Short mmCIF file of C-alpha atoms and ligand atoms in Angstrom, two decimals:
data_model
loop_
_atom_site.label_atom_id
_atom_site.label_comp_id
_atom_site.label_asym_id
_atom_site.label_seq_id
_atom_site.Cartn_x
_atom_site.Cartn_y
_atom_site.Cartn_z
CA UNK A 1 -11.15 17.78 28.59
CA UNK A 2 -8.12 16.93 26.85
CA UNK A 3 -5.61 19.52 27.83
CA UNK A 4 -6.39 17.80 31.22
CA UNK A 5 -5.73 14.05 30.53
CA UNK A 6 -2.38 13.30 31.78
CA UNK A 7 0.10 11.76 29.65
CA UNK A 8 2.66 9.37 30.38
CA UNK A 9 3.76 8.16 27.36
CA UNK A 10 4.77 9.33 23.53
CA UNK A 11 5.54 9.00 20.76
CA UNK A 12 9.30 10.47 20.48
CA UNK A 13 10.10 9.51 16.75
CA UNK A 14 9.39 7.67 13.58
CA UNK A 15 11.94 6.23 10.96
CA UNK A 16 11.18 5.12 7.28
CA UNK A 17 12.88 3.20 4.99
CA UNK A 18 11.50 3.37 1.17
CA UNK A 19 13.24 0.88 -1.51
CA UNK A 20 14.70 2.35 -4.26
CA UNK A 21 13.16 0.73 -6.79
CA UNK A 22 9.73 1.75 -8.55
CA UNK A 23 7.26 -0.03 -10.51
CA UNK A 24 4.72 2.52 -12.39
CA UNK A 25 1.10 1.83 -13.54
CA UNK A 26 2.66 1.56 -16.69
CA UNK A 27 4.87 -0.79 -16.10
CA UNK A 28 2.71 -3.41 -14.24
CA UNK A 29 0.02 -3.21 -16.78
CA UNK A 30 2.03 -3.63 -19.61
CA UNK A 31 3.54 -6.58 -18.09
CA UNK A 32 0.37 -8.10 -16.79
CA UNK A 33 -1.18 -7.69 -20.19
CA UNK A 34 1.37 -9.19 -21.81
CA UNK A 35 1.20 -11.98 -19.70
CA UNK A 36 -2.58 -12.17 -20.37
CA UNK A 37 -1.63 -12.83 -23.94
CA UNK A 38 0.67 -15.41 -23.26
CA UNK A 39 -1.90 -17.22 -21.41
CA UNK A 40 -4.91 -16.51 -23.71
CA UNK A 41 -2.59 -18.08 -26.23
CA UNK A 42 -1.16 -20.88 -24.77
CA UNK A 43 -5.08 -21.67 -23.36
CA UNK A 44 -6.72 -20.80 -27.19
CA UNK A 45 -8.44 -24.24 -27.07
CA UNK A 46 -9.69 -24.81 -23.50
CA UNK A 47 -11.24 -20.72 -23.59
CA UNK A 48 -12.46 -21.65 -27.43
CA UNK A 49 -14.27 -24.79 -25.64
CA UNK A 50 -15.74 -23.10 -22.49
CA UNK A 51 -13.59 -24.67 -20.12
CA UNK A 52 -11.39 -21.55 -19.02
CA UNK A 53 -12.02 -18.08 -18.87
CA UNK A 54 -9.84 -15.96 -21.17
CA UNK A 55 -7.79 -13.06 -19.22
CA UNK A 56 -9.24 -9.68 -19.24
CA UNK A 57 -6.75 -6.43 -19.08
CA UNK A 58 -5.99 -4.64 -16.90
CA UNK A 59 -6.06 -0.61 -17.48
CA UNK A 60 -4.00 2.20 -15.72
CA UNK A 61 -7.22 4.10 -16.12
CA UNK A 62 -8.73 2.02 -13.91
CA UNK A 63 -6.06 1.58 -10.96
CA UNK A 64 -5.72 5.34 -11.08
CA UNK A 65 -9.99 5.99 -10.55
CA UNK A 66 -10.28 2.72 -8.74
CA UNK A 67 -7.44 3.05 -6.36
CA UNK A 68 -5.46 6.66 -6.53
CA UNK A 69 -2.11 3.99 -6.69
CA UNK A 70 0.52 6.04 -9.55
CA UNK A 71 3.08 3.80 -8.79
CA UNK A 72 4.59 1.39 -6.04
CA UNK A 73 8.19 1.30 -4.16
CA UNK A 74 9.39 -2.66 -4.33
CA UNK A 75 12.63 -4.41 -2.52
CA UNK A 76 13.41 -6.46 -5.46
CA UNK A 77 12.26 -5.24 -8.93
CA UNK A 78 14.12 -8.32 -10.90
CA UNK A 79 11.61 -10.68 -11.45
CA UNK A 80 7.89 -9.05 -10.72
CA UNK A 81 7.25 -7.91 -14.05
CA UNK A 82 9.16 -10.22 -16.35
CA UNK A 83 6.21 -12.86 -17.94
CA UNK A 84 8.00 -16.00 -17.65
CA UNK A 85 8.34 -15.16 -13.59
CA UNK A 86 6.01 -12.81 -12.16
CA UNK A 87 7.01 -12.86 -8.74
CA UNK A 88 10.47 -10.99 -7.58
CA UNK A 89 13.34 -12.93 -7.55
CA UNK A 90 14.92 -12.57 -3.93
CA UNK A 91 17.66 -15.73 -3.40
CA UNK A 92 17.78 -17.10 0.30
CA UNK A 93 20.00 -16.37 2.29
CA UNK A 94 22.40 -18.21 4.56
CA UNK A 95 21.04 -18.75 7.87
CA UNK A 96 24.31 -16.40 9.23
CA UNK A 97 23.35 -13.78 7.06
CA UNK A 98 21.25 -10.66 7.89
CA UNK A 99 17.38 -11.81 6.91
CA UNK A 100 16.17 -9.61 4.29
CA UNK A 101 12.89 -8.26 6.46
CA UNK A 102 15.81 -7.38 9.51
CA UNK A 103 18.09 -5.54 6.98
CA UNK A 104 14.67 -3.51 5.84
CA UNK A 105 13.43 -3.18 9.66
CA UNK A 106 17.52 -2.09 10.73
CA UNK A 107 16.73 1.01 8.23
CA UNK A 108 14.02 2.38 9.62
CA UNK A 109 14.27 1.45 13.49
CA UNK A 110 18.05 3.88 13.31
CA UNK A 111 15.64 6.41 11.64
CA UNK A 112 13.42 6.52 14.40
CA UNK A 113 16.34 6.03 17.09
CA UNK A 114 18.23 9.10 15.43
CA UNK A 115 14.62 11.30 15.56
CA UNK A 116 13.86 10.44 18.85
CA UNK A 117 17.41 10.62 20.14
CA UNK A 118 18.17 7.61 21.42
CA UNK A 119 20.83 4.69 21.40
CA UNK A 120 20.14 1.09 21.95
CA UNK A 121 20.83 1.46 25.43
CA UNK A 122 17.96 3.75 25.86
CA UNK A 123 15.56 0.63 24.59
CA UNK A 124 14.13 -1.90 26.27
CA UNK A 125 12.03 -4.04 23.88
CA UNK A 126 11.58 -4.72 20.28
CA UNK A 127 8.22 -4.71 18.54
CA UNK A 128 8.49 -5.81 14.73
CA UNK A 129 4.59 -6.29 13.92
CA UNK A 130 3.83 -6.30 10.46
CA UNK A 131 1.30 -8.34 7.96
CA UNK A 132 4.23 -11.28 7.27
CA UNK A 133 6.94 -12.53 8.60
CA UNK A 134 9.64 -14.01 6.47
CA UNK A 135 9.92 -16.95 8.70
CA UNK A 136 8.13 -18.32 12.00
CA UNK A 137 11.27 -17.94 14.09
CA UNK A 138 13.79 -17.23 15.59
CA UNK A 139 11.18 -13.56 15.56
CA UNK A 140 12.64 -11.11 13.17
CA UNK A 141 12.72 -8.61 16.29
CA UNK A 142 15.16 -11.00 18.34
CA UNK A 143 17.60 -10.45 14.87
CA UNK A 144 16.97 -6.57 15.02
CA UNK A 145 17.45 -6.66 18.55
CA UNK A 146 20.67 -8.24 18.26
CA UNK A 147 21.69 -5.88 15.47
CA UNK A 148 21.23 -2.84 17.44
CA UNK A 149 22.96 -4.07 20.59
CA UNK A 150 19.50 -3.61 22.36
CA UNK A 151 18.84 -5.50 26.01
CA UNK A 152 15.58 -6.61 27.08
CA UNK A 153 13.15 -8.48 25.27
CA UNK A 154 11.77 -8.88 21.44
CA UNK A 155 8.79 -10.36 19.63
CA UNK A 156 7.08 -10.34 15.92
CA UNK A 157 3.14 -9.98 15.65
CA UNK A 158 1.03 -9.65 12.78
CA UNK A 159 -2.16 -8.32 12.69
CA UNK A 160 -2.21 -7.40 8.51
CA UNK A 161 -3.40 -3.91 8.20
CA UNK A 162 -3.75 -3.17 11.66
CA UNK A 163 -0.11 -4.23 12.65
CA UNK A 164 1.54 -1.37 12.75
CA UNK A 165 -1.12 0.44 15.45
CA UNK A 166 -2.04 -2.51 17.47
CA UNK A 167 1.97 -2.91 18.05
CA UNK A 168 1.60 0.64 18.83
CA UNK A 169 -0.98 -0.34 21.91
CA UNK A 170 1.37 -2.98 22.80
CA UNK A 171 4.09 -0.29 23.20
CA UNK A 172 2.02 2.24 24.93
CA UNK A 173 0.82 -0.01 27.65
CA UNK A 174 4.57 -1.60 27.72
CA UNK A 175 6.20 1.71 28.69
CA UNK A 176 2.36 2.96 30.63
CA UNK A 177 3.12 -0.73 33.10
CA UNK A 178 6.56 -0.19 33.96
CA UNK A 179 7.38 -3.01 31.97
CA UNK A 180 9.68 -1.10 29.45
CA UNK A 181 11.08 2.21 30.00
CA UNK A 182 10.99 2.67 25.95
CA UNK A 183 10.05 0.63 23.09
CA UNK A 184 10.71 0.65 19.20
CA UNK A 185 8.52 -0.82 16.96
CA UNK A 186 9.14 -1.90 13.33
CA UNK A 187 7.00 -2.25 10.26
CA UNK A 188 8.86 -3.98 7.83
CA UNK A 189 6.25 -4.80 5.06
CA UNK A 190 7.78 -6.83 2.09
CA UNK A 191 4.49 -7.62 0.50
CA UNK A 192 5.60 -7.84 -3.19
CA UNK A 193 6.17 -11.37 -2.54
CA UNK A 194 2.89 -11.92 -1.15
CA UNK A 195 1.16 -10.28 -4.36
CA UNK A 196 -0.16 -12.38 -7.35
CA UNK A 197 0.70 -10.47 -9.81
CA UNK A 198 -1.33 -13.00 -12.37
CA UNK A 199 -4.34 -11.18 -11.04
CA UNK A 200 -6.07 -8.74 -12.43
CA UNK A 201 -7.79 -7.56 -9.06
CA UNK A 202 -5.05 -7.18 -7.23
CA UNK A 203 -1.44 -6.75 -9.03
CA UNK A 204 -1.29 -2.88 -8.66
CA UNK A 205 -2.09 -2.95 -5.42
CA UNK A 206 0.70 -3.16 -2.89
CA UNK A 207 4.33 -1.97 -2.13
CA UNK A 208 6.56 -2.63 -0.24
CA UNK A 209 8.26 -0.62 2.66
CA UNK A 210 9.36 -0.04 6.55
CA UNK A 211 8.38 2.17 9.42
CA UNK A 212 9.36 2.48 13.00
CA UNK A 213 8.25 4.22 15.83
CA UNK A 214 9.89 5.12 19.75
CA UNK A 215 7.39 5.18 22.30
CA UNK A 216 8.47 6.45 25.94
CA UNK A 217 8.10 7.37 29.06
CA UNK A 218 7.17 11.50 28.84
CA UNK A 219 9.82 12.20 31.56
CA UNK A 220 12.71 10.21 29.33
CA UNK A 221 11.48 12.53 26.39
CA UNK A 222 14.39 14.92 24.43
CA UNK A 223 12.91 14.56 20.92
CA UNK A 224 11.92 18.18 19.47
CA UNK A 225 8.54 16.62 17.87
CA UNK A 226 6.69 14.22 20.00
CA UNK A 227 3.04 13.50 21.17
CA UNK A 228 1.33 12.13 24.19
CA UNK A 229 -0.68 9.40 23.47
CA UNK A 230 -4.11 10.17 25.13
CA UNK A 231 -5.54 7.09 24.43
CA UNK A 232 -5.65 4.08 22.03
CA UNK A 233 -8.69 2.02 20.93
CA UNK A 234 -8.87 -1.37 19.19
CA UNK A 235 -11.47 -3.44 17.14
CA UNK A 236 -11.94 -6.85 15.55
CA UNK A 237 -14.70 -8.51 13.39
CA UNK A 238 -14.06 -11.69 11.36
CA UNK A 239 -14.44 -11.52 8.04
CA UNK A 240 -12.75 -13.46 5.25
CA UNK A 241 -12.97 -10.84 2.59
CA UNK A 242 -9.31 -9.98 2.54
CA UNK A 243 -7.34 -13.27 3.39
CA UNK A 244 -4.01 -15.36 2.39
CA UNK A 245 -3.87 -18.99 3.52
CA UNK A 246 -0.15 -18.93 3.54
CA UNK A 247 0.25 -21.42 6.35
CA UNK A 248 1.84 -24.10 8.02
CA UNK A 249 -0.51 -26.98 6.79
CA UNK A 250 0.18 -26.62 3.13
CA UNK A 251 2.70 -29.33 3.74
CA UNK A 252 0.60 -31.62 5.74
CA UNK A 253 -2.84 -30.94 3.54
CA UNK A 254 -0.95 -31.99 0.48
CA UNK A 255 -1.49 -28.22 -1.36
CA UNK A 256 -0.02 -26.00 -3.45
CA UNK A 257 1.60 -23.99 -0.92
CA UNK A 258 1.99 -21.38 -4.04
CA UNK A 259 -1.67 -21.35 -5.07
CA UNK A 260 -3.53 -18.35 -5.71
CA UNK A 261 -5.72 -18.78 -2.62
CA UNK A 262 -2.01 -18.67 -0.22
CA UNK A 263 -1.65 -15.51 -1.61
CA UNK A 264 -3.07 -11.77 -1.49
CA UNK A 265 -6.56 -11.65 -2.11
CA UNK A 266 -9.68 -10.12 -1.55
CA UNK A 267 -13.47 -9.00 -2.03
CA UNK A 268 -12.94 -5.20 -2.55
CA UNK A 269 -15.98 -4.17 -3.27
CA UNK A 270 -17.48 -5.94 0.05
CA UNK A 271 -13.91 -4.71 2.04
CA UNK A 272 -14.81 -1.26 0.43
CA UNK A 273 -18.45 -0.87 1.28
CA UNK A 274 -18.19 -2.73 5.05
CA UNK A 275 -15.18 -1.41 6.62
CA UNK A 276 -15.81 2.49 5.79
CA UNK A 277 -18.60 2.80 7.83
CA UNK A 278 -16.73 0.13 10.31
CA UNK A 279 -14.03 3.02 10.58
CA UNK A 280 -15.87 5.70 10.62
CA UNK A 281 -17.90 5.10 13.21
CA UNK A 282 -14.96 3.47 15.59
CA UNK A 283 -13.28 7.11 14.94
CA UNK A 284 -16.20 8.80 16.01
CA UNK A 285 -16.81 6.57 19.20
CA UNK A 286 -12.80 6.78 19.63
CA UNK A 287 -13.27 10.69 19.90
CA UNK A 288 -16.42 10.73 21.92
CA UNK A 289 -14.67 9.04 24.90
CA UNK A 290 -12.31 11.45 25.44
CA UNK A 291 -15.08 14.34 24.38
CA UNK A 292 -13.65 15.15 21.73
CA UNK A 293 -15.00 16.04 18.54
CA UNK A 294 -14.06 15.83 14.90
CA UNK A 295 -13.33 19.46 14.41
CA UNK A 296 -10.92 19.66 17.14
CA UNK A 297 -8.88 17.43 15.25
CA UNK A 298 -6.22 18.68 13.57
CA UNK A 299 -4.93 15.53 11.11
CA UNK A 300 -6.46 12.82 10.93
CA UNK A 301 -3.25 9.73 9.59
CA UNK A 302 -5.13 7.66 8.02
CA UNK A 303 -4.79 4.19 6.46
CA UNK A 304 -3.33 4.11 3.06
CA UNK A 305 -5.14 1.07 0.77
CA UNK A 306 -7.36 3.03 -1.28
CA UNK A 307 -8.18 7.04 -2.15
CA UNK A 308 -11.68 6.33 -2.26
CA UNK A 309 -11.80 4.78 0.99
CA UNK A 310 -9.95 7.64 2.45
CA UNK A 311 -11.58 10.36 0.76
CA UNK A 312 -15.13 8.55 2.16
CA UNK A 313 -13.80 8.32 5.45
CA UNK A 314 -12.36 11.76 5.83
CA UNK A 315 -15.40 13.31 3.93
CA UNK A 316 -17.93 12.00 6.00
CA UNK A 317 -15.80 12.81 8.96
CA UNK A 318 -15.57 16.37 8.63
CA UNK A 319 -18.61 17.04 6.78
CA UNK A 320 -16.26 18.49 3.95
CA UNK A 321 -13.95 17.77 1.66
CA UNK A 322 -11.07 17.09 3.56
CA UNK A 323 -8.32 17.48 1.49
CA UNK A 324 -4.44 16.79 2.09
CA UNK A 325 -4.30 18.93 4.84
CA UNK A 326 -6.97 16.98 6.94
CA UNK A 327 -6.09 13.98 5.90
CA UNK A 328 -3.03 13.22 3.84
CA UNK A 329 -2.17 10.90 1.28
CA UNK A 330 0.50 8.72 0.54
CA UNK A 331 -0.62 6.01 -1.33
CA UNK A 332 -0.40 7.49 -4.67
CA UNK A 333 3.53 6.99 -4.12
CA UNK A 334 3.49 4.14 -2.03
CA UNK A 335 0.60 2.17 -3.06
CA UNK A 336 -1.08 -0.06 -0.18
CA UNK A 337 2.11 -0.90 2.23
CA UNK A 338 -0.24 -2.84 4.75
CA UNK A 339 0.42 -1.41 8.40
CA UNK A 340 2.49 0.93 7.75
CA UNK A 341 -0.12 3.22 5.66
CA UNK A 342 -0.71 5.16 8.46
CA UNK A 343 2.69 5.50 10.03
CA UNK A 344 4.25 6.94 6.76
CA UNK A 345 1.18 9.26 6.41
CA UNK A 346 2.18 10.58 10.16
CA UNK A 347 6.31 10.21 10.04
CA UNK A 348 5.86 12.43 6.30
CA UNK A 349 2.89 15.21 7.94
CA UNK A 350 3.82 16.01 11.62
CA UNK A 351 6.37 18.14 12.05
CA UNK A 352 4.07 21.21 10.81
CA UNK A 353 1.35 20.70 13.87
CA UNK A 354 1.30 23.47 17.13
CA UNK A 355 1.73 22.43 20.18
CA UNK A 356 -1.36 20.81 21.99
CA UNK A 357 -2.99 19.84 18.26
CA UNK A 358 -4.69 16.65 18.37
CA UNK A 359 -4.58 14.33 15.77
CA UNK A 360 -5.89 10.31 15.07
CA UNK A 361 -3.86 8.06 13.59
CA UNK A 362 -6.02 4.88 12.42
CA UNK A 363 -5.55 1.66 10.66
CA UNK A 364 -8.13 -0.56 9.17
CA UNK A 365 -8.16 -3.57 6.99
CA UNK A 366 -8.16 -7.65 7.01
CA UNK A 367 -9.62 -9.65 10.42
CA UNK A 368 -11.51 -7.16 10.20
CA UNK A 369 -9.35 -5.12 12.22
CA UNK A 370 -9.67 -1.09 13.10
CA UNK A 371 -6.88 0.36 15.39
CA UNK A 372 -6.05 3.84 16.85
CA UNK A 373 -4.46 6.32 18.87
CA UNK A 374 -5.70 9.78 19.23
CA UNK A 375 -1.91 11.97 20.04
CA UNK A 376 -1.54 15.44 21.36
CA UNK A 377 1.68 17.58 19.98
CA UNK A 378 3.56 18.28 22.77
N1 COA B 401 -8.19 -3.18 -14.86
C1 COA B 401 -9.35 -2.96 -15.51
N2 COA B 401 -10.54 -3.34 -15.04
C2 COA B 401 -10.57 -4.00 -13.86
C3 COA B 401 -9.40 -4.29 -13.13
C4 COA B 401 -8.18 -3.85 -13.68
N3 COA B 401 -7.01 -4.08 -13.04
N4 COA B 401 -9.74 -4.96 -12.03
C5 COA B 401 -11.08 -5.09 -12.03
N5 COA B 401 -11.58 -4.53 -13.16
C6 COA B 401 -12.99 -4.47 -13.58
C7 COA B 401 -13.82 -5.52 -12.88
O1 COA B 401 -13.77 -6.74 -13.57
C8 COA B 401 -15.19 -4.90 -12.94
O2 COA B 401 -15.74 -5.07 -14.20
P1 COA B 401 -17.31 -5.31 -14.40
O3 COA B 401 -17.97 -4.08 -13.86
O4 COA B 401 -17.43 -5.49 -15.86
O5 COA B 401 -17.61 -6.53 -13.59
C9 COA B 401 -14.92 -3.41 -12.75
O6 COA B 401 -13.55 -3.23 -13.16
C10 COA B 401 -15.08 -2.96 -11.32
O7 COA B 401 -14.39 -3.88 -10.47
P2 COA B 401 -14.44 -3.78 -8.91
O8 COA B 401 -13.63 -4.88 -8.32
O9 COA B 401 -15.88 -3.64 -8.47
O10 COA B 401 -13.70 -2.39 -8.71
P3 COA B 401 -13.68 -1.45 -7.48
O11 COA B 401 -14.13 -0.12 -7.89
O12 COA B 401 -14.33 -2.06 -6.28
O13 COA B 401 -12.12 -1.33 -7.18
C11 COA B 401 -10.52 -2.12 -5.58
C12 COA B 401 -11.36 -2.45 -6.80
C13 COA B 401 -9.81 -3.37 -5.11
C14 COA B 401 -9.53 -1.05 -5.95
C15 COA B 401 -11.46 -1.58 -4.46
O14 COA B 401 -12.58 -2.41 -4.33
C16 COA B 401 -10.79 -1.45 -3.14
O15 COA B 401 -9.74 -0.85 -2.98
N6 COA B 401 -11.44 -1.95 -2.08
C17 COA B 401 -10.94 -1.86 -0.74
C18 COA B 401 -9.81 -2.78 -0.63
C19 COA B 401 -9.06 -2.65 0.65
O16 COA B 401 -8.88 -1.62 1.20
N7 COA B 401 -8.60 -3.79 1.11
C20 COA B 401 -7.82 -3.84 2.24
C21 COA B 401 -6.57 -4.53 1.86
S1 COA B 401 -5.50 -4.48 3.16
#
């Protein structure tokens, strides 16, 4: 039974960094659909002949119902919603200067150090695992690393949606070898300048943000909220229904490196319809191994890309409407922020579970890829 399973390691704290800037529903559609008048325009002849579709517009109405997105947080506003650009403007910087995904990660990792007690001493190894990095290398966590002062080891790993809790397995059987007495991982999702905002289908759909987490060795523990993890579970299925081709052979395949394909996009209906019953029933299997069922779960922190999805999930789950309680939402403020979905949903909705509640905390998304770790208040 659960009470029984020994735990070794937790979760000791969580750290979040949201941007200060905000783009509404409002703002983005008015923007796109002025820039769908623009092009319409500037196209007249080639739509009036048949060779290119005209724009359609895009609707707050529909994000809202389609999506439960009211508005998204962004790094850089200048630039996203201004027609002549559409992308945020965000110069380089020197190669001595702080990168801009380390300055975002630096917030929330001291977050999560400062909630979990501990100093960079404490830490042995830095996770950042997100759906981009901002370069191939030197890895963003070597930067952070240095930053904080922290010995030991570093590395970056994306796995898109599923980033922030596969790094979370990473950590967990880290600290559960010996290998690191305590490890912080780092979601530092600047998406915005991944999203082509020239497309109807996807510009409302992602914000940008960072997360952290401290997992540990129980016995190191001093945090007043933690959780053992009990266990963690991890699937993949290929799929190209959510994809960027961002890459290293743009340059060598003679591309557009800045094509629509290289950026965000994806088959949401077919995302929508194959991955809920993907999730649902990895939950459900999840559970089962330990003997656990879905009543005895307390929260469930779910992925954050669409309400629907969630609602679905949740729904099914409990056999009831699950509600905010159950299963709470974030992306109505924060839009879809990639990995760290989840981690938000669980760093904003802990602190009010008893001891020994269980919860889940699951991500699922592009690969396909479903992760999770079902955590016991301690
Ligand atoms: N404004 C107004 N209408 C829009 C629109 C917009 N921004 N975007 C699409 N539409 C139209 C479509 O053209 C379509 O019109 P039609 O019926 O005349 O063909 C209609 O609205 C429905 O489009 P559809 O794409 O089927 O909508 P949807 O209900 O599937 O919602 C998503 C779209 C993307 C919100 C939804 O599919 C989704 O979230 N899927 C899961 C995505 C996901 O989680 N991905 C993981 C990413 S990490």
């Amino acid at each position: 039974m659960p009470s029984e399973i020994p735990a070794t390691v937790v979760i000791s704290g969580t750290g979040l960094w949201t941007p200060e800037h905000i783009i509404t529903n409002e703002e983005i559609v008015a923007s796109y659909n002025a820039w769908t008048d623009k092009y319409n325009t500037e196209h007249a002849s080639a739509i009036q002949a048949g060779e290119l579709e005209a724009k359609q517009k895009s609707s707050v109405e529909f994000i809202l119902k389609a999506s439960g997105i009211k508005q998204r947080y962004v790094y850089v506003k200048d630039g996203i919603l201004d027609i002549e650009r559409m992308r945020p403007a965000i110069p380089e910087r020197p190669e001595d200067s702080l990168s801009n995904q380390a300055e975002i990660a630096l917030h929330a990792a001291r977050d999560a150090m400062k909630s979990a007690n501990k100093t960079a001493a404490d830490i042995d190894a830095v996770v950042v695992s997100c759906a981009y990095t901002q370069r191939a290398y030197p890895a963003i966590a070597i930067e952070v690393q240095n930053e904080l002062g922290i010995m030991g080891f570093g590395f970056d790993m994306l796995v898109a949606c599923s980033a922030a809790t596969f790094g979370l397995h990473r950590g967990y059987e880290m600290v559960a070898a010996g290998t690191a007495r305590c490890v912080l991982l780092i979601n530092p999702e600047l998406i915005s300048s991944q999203v082509d905002y020239c497309s109807r289908d996807s510009h409302f759909i992602f914000g940008d943000v960072a997360t952290a987490v401290i997992v540990e060795r129980a016995d190191t523990c001093t945090s007043l909220h933690s959780y053992d993890i009990l266990s963690t579970k991890a699937m993949t299925q290929f799929s190209s229904n959510v994809r960027s081709n961002f890459g290293i052979l743009s340059r060598a395949s003679d591309v557009d490196p800045f094509s629509a394909d290289k950026l965000f996009h994806q088959n949401g209906r077919k995302v929508y319809k194959e991955v809920c019953p993907m999730a649902e029933q990895h939950l459900r299997s999840h559970l089962e191994s330990l003997g656990l069922t879905v009543p005895e779960i307390r929260r469930f922190w779910l992925h954050q890309a669409n309400i629907n999805m969630n609602t679905l999930i949740s729904n099914r789950l409990f056999d009831k409407e699950a509600g905010m309680d159950l299963a709470p939402i974030v992306l109505d403020q924060y839009a879809n922020t990639a990995s760290a979905g989840s981690i938000i949903a669980f760093h904003l909705y802990n602190h009010d579970l008893a001891s020994s509640d269980i919860g889940v905390i699951c991500s699922f998304g592009a690969g396909y890829s479903i992760g999770s770790l079902i955590v016991r208040k301690r």
